[in-house]
XYZ file of C-alpha atoms in Angstrom:
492
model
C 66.581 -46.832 -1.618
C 68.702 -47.254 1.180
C 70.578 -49.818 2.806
C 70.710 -51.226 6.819
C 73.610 -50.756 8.319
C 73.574 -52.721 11.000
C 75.530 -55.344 11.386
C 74.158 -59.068 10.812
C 74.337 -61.711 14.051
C 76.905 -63.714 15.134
C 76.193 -67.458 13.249
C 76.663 -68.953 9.807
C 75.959 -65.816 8.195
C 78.034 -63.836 10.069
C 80.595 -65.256 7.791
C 79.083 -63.837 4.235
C 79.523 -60.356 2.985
C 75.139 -60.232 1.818
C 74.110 -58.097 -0.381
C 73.436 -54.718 1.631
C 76.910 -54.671 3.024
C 78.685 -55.744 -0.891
C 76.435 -51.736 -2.067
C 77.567 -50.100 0.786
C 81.103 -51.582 -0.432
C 80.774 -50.197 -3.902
C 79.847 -46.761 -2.992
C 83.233 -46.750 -0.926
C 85.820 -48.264 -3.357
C 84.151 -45.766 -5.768
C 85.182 -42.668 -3.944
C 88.717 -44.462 -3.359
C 89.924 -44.993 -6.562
C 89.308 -41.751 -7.640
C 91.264 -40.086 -4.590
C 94.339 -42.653 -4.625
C 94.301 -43.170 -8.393
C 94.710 -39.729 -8.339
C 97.673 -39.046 -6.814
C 99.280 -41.234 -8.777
C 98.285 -40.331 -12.059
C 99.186 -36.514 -11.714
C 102.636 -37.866 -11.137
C 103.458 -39.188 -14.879
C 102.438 -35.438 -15.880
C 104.858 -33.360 -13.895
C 107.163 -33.294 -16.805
C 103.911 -31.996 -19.055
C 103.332 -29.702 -16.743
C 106.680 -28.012 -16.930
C 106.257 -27.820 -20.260
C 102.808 -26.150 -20.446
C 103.455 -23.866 -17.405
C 107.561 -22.987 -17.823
C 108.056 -24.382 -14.712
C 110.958 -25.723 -13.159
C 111.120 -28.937 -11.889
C 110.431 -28.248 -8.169
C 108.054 -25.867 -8.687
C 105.636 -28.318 -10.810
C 106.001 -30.991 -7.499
C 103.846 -28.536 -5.683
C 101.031 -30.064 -7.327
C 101.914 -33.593 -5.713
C 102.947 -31.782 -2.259
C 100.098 -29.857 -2.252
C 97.416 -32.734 -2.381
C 99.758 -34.569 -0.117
C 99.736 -31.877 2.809
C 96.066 -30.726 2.257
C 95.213 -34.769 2.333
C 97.001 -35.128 5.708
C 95.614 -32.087 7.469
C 92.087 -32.942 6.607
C 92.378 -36.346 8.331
C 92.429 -35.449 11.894
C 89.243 -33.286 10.997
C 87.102 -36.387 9.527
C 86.498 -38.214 12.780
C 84.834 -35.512 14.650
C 82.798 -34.092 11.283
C 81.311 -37.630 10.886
C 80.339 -37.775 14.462
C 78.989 -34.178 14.662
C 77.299 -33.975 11.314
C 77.399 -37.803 10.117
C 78.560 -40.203 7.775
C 76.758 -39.728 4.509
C 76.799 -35.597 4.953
C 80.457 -35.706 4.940
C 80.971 -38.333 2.420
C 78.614 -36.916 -0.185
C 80.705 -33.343 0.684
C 84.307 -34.886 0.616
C 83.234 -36.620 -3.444
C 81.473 -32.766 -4.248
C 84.577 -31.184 -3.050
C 87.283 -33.580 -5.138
C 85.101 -33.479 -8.175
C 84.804 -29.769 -8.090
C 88.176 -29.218 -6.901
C 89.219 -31.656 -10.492
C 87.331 -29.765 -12.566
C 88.988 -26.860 -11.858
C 91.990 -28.003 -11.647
C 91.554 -29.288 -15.654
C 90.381 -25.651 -16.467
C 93.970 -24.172 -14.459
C 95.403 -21.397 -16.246
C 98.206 -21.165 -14.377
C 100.475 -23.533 -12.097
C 99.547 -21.516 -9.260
C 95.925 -21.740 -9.418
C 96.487 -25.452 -9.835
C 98.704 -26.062 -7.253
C 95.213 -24.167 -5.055
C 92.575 -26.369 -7.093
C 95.005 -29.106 -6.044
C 94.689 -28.486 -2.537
C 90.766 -28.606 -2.752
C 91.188 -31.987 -4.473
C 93.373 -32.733 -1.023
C 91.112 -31.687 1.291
C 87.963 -34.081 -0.403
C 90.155 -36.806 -1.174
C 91.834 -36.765 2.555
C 88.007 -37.659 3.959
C 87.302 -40.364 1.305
C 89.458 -42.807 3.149
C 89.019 -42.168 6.699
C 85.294 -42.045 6.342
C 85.182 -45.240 3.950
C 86.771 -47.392 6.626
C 84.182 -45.905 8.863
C 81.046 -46.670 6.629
C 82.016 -50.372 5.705
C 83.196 -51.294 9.630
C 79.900 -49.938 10.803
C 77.855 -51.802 8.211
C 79.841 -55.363 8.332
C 80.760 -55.538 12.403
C 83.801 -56.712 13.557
C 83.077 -60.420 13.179
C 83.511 -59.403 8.838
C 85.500 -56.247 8.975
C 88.393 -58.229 7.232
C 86.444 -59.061 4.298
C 85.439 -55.621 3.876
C 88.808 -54.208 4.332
C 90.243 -56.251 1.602
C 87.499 -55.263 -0.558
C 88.919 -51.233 0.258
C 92.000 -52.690 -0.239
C 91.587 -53.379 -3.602
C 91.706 -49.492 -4.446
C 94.976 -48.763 -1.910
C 96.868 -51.569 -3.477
C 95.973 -51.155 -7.478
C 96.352 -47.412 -7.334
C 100.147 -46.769 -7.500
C 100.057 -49.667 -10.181
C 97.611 -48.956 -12.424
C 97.954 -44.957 -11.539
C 100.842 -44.073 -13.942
C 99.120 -46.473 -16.914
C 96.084 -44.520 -16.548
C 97.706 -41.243 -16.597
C 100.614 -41.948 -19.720
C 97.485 -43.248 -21.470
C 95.376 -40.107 -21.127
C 98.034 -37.603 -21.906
C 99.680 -39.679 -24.748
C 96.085 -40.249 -26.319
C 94.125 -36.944 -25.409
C 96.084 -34.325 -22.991
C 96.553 -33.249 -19.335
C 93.536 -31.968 -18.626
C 92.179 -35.537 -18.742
C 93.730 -36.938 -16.050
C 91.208 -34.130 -14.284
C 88.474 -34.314 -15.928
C 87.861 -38.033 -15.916
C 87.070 -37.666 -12.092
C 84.129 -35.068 -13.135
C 81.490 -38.124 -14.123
C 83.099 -40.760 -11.545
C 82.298 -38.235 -8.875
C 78.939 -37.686 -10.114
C 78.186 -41.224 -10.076
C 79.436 -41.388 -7.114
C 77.722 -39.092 -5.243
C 74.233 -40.221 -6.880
C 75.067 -43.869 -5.762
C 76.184 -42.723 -2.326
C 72.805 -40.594 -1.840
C 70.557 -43.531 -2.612
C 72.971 -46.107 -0.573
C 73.473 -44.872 2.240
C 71.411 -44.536 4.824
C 69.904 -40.838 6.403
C 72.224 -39.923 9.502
C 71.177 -39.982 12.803
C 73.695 -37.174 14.496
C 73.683 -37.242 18.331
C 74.761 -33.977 20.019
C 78.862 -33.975 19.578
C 80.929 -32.973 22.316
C 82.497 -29.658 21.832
C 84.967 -29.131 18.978
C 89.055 -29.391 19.960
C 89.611 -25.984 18.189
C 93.109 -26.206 20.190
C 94.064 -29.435 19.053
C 93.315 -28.535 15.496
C 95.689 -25.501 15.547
C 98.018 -27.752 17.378
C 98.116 -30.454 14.680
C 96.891 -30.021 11.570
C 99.395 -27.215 10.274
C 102.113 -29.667 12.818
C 101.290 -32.583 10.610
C 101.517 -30.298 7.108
C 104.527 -28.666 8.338
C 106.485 -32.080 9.708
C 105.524 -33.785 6.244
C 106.908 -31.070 4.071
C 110.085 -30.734 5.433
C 110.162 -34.810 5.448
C 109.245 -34.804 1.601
C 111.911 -31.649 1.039
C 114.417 -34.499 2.256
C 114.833 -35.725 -1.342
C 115.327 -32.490 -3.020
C 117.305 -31.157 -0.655
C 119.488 -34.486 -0.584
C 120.338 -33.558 3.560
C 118.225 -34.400 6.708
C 120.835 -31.206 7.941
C 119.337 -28.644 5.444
C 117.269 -25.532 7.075
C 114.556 -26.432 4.198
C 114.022 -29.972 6.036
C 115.109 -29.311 9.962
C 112.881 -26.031 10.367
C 109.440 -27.153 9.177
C 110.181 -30.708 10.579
C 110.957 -29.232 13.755
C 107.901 -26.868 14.187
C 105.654 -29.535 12.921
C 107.194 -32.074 15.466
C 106.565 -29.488 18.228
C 103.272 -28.490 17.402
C 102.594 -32.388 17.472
C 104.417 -33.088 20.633
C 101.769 -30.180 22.038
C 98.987 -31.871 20.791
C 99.961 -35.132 22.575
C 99.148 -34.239 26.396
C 96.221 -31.855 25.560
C 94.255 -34.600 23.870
C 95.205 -36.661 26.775
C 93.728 -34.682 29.460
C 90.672 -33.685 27.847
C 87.653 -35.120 28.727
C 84.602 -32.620 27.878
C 86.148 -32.053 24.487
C 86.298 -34.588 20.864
C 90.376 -34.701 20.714
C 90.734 -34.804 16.447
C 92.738 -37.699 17.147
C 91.773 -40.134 19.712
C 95.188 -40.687 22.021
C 93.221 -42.963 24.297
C 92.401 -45.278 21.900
C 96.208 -46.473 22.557
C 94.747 -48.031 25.789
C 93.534 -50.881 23.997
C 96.868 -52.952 23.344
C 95.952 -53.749 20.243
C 95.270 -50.437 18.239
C 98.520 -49.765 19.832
C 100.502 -53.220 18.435
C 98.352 -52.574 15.291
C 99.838 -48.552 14.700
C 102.964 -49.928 15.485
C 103.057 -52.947 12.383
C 101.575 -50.403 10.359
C 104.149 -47.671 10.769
C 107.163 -49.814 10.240
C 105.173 -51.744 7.470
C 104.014 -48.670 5.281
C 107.791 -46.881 5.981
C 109.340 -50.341 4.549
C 106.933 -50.707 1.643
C 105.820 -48.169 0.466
C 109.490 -46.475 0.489
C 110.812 -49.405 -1.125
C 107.971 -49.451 -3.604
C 109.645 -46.017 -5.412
C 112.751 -47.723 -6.587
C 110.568 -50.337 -8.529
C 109.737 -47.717 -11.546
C 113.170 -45.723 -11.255
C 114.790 -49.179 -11.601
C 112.850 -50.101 -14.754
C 113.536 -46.499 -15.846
C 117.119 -45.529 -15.414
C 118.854 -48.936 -15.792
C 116.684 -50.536 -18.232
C 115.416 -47.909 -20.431
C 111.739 -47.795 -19.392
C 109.432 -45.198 -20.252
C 107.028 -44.163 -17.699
C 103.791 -46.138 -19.205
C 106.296 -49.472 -19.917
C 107.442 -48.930 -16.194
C 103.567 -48.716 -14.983
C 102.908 -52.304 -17.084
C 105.796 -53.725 -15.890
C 104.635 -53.272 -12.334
C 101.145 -54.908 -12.913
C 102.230 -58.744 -11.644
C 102.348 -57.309 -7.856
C 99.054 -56.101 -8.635
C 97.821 -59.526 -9.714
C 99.426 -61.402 -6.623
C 97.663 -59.079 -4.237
C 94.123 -59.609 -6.198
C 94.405 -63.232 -5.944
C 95.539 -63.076 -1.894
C 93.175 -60.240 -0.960
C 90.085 -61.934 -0.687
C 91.117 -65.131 0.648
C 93.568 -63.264 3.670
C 90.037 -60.948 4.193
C 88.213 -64.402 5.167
C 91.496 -65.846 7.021
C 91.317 -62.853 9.311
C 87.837 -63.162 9.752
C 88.155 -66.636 10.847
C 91.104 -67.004 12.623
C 92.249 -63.388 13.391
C 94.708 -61.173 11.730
C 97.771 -62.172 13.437
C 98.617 -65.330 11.723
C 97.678 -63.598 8.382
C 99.876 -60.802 8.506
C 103.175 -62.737 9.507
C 102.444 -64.779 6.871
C 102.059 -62.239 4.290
C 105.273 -60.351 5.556
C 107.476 -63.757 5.090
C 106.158 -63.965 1.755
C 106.400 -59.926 0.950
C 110.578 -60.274 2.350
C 111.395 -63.021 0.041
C 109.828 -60.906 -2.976
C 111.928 -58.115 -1.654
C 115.274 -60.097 -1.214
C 114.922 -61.506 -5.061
C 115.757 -58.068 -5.509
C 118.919 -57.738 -3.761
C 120.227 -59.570 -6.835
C 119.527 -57.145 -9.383
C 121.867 -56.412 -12.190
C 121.767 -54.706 -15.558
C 120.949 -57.734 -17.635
C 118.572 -59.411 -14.857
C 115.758 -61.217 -16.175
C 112.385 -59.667 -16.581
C 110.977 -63.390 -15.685
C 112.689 -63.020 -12.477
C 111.988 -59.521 -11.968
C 108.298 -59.949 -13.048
C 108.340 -63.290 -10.789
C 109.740 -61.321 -7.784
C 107.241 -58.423 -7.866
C 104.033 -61.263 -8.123
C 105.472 -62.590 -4.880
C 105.216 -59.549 -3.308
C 101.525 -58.867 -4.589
C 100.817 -61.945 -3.121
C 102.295 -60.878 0.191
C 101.188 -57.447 0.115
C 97.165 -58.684 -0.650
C 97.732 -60.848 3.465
C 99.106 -57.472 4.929
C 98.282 -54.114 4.603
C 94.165 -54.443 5.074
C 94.710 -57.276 7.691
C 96.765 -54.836 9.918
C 93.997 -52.560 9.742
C 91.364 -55.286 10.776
C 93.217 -55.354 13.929
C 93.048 -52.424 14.915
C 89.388 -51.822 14.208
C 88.075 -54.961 14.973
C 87.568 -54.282 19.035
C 86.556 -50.606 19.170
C 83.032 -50.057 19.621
C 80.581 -48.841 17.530
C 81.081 -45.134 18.493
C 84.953 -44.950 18.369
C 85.282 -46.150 14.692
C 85.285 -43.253 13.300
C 88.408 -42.245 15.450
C 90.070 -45.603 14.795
C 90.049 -45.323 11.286
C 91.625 -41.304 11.502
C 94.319 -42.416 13.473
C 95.345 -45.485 11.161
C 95.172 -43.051 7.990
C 97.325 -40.533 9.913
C 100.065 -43.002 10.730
C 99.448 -44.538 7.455
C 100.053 -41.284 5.572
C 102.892 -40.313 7.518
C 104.597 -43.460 7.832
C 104.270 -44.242 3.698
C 106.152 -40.184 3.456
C 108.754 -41.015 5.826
C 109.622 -44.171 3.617
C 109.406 -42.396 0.339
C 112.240 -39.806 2.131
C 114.092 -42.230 3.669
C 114.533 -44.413 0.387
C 115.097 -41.485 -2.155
C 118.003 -39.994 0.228
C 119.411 -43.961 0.523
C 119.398 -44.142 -3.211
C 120.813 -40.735 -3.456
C 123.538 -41.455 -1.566
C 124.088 -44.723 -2.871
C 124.675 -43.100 -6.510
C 126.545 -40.269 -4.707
C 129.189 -42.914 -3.388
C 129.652 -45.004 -6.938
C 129.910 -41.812 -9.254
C 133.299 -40.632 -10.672
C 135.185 -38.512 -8.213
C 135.946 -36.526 -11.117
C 132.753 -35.992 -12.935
C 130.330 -35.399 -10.016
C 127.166 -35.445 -12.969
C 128.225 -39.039 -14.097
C 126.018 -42.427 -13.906
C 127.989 -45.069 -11.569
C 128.732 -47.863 -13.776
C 126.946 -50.487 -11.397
C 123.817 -48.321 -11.289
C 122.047 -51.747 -10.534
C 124.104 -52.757 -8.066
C 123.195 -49.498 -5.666
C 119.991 -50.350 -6.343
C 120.612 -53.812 -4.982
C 122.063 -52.449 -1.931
C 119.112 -50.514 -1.247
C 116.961 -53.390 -1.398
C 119.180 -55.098 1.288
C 118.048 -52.640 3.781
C 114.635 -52.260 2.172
C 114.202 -56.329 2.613
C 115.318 -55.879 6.377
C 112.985 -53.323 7.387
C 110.125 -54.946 6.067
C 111.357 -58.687 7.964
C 111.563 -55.906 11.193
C 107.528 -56.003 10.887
C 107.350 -59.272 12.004
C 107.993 -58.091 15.895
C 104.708 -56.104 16.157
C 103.167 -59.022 13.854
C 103.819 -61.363 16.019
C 101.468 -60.105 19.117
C 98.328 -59.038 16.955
C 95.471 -60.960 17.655
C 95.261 -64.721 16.656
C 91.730 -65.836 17.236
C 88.224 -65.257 16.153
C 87.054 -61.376 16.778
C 84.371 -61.061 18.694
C 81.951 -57.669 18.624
C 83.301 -55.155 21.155
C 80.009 -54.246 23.854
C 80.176 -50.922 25.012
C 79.725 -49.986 28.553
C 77.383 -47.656 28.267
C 74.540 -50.220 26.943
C 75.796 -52.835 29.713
C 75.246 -49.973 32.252
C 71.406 -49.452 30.622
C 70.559 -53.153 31.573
């Protein structure tokens, strides 16, 4: 069995997600959950895994840094692969390689050979995305590619919720190894629904691989994002563990930028042109200040519930589920919103919504109520579900058929990078913000407002997200309609 790909005319139905199109769907948010829930359920076992392995703290976060940096320098990769060898190759390859890569990590004798295993997981799970965006704008057009990135959404959004419920339940109930093995069958179905779904490639010779660019900036994005995510530990942006990998990753990027420019013969692993159309370019730039608002923001949520009130991971992970629920009952209707009447009016909407949910928490105290806490994080979910996946329907909405693929690597690079620069830029905030309210004293005390730094962090937190508005505010605001490419004008 396989299913046509091609989108359905403009008219009535344009405007339903049929049947072929809702498969296709399944066979992608199948091969998501398993690579986002993943990242976030291996991090409610760290402290496990300094138990079973002796390990200090920083050496067990090499299995989340690992994944993290393997994840990001696959990405650039995925565009040309699915060009030169095609869509349901790679796919059915990125699910073998995360399956294998989890059941080896779940048979890890060591923290070293997981930390490797974990980088295989990285390198299958960093295609999953980038190629499921592909798949599902191919197969719905541009007329329904909101609908069909809320349904991907779904995954992205759920993930960091449910993540750390999934992963407290495993270990608490069974052990570590679980929160491996249970992508073993997942992938299997997976790839088994994937190789009767989708349809056989047809590969057109590829133009010659950028074996430049990918020295240029692969290891330049793996080498900027560790020193961003050493930020944290090493509580400076001054420290040599931060400025010298940032620094060689930032050059090695900055090389990158005027060799993909001025190539023409060659597939650039990311597509710099595509910044000629205005608004891939208006879309990167909401979705870079967007992810480095939210998702930073979205790691004092747990440590809240944790450190001030006494949470345990799992009761933190259930006590986040309301934002979850908000954004299930927004996604679909903001996925037929954008359809209709473009993106633009969606996302400013949703970001309004998403700042109010963040300024309720500028009021936190020790003793606030979980009715208003649990109220503040629905209103997010509700914003959040009119964001994120709208954003990306811009910027993939007017790229033709044949630069998809690149479209959808370059929003999962910023995305990645953007959502690490946030996580640094919040933890050192924090960090500082404890730093400043301890006892002069007793440098290893707790400041007795606790809540009230977290508050302040918030303040700046709810600002950076209102900043999104700006690029919101010039994303398209009307119908799309299906990009032509030249080339078939020229045939005619």
């Amino acid at each position: 069995m396989t299913t046509d790909l091609s989108p359905s005319p403009a008219g009535p139905q344009a405007d339903k997600l049929d049947r072929g199109v809702l498969v296709v769907a399944g066979v992608v948010v199948l091969g998501a959950i398993m690579s986002i829930l993943d990242i976030t359920v291996v991090s409610v076992a760290l402290k496990t895994f300094q138990a079973e392995f002796d390990a200090t703290s920083a050496e067990v976060a090499w299995t989340m840094t690992g994944y993290t940096l393997a994840l990001a320098s696959v990405i650039p990769l995925t565009g040309w692969a699915a060009d030169r060898f095609g869509t349901k190759r790679l796919y059915l390859l990125a699910v073998l390689l995360f399956a294998a890569g989890s059941a080896l990590c779940a048979a890890a004798s060591s923290l070293e050979v997981l930390v490797a295993f974990r980088v295989l997981q990285g390198i299958g799970g960093g295609m999953l995305m980038p190629l499921g965006m592909t798949i599902l704008t191919r197969a719905a057009g541009p007329e329904r590619v909101g609908r069909v990135m809320a349904v991907l959404g779904i995954p992205m959004l759920l993930g960091p919720i449910f993540g750390p419920i999934l992963g407290g339940a495993l270990i608490d109930s069974a052990s570590w190894h679980w929160i491996f093995l249970i992508n073993v069958p997942i992938g299997a179905l997976a790839i088994t629904y994937a190789a009767l779904v989708l349809p056989a490639d047809h590969v057109e010779p590829s133009e010659t691989f950028d074996w430049l660019g990918m020295v240029l900036l692969s290891p330049g994005l793996a080498a900027f994002l560790y020193g961003v995510s050493s930020i944290p530990s090493a509580g400076t942006v001054r420290d040599a563990q931060v400025l010298v990998p940032a620094i060689i990753g930032a050059l090695l990027i900055g090389a990158f930028v005027p060799w993909a420019l001025h190539r023409r013969n060659i597939h650039p692993l990311v597509d710099l042109r595509l910044f000629q159309n205005p608004r891939m370019t208006v879309a990167v730039i909401a979705m870079s200040l967007f992810a480095i608002a939210f998702f930073g923001a979205s790691l004092l949520f747990p440590l809240y519930f944790q450190t001030v009130r006494g949470e345990d991971a799992l009761g933190a992970g259930l006590l986040l589920a309301p934002q979850g629920i908000g954004a299930m009952l927004t996604m679909p209707v903001a996925g037929v919103l954008a359809d209709r009447i473009g993106p633009g009016k969606i996302v400013m909407a949703g970001i309004v919504v998403i700042t109010v949910g963040m300024g309720m928490f500028t009021q936190l105290t020790e003793t606030t109520s979980y009715t208003f806490l649990l109220s503040a994080l629905f209103v997010m979910g509700l914003g959040m579900g009119g964001t994120m996946m709208p954003i990306m329907s811009a910027a993939l909405q007017t790229l033709q058929d044949h630069t998809i693929a690149r479209g959808s690597t370059l929003m999962n690079i910023v995305q990645q990078v953007a959502a690490s620069i946030g996580t640094a830029v919040f933890s050192v905030l924090l960090t500082n913000g404890i730093l400043d309210h301890v006892d002069p004293t007793d440098p290893r005390s707790v400041p007795a407002d606790l809540a009230g730094v977290y508050a302040g962090v918030f303040v700046v937190a709810t600002f950076m997200v209102a900043a999104v508005l700006v690029p919101a505010w010039f994303l398209p605001r009307s119908r799309p309609v299906r990009a032509v490419d030249p080339a078939v004008l020229a045939g005619h």
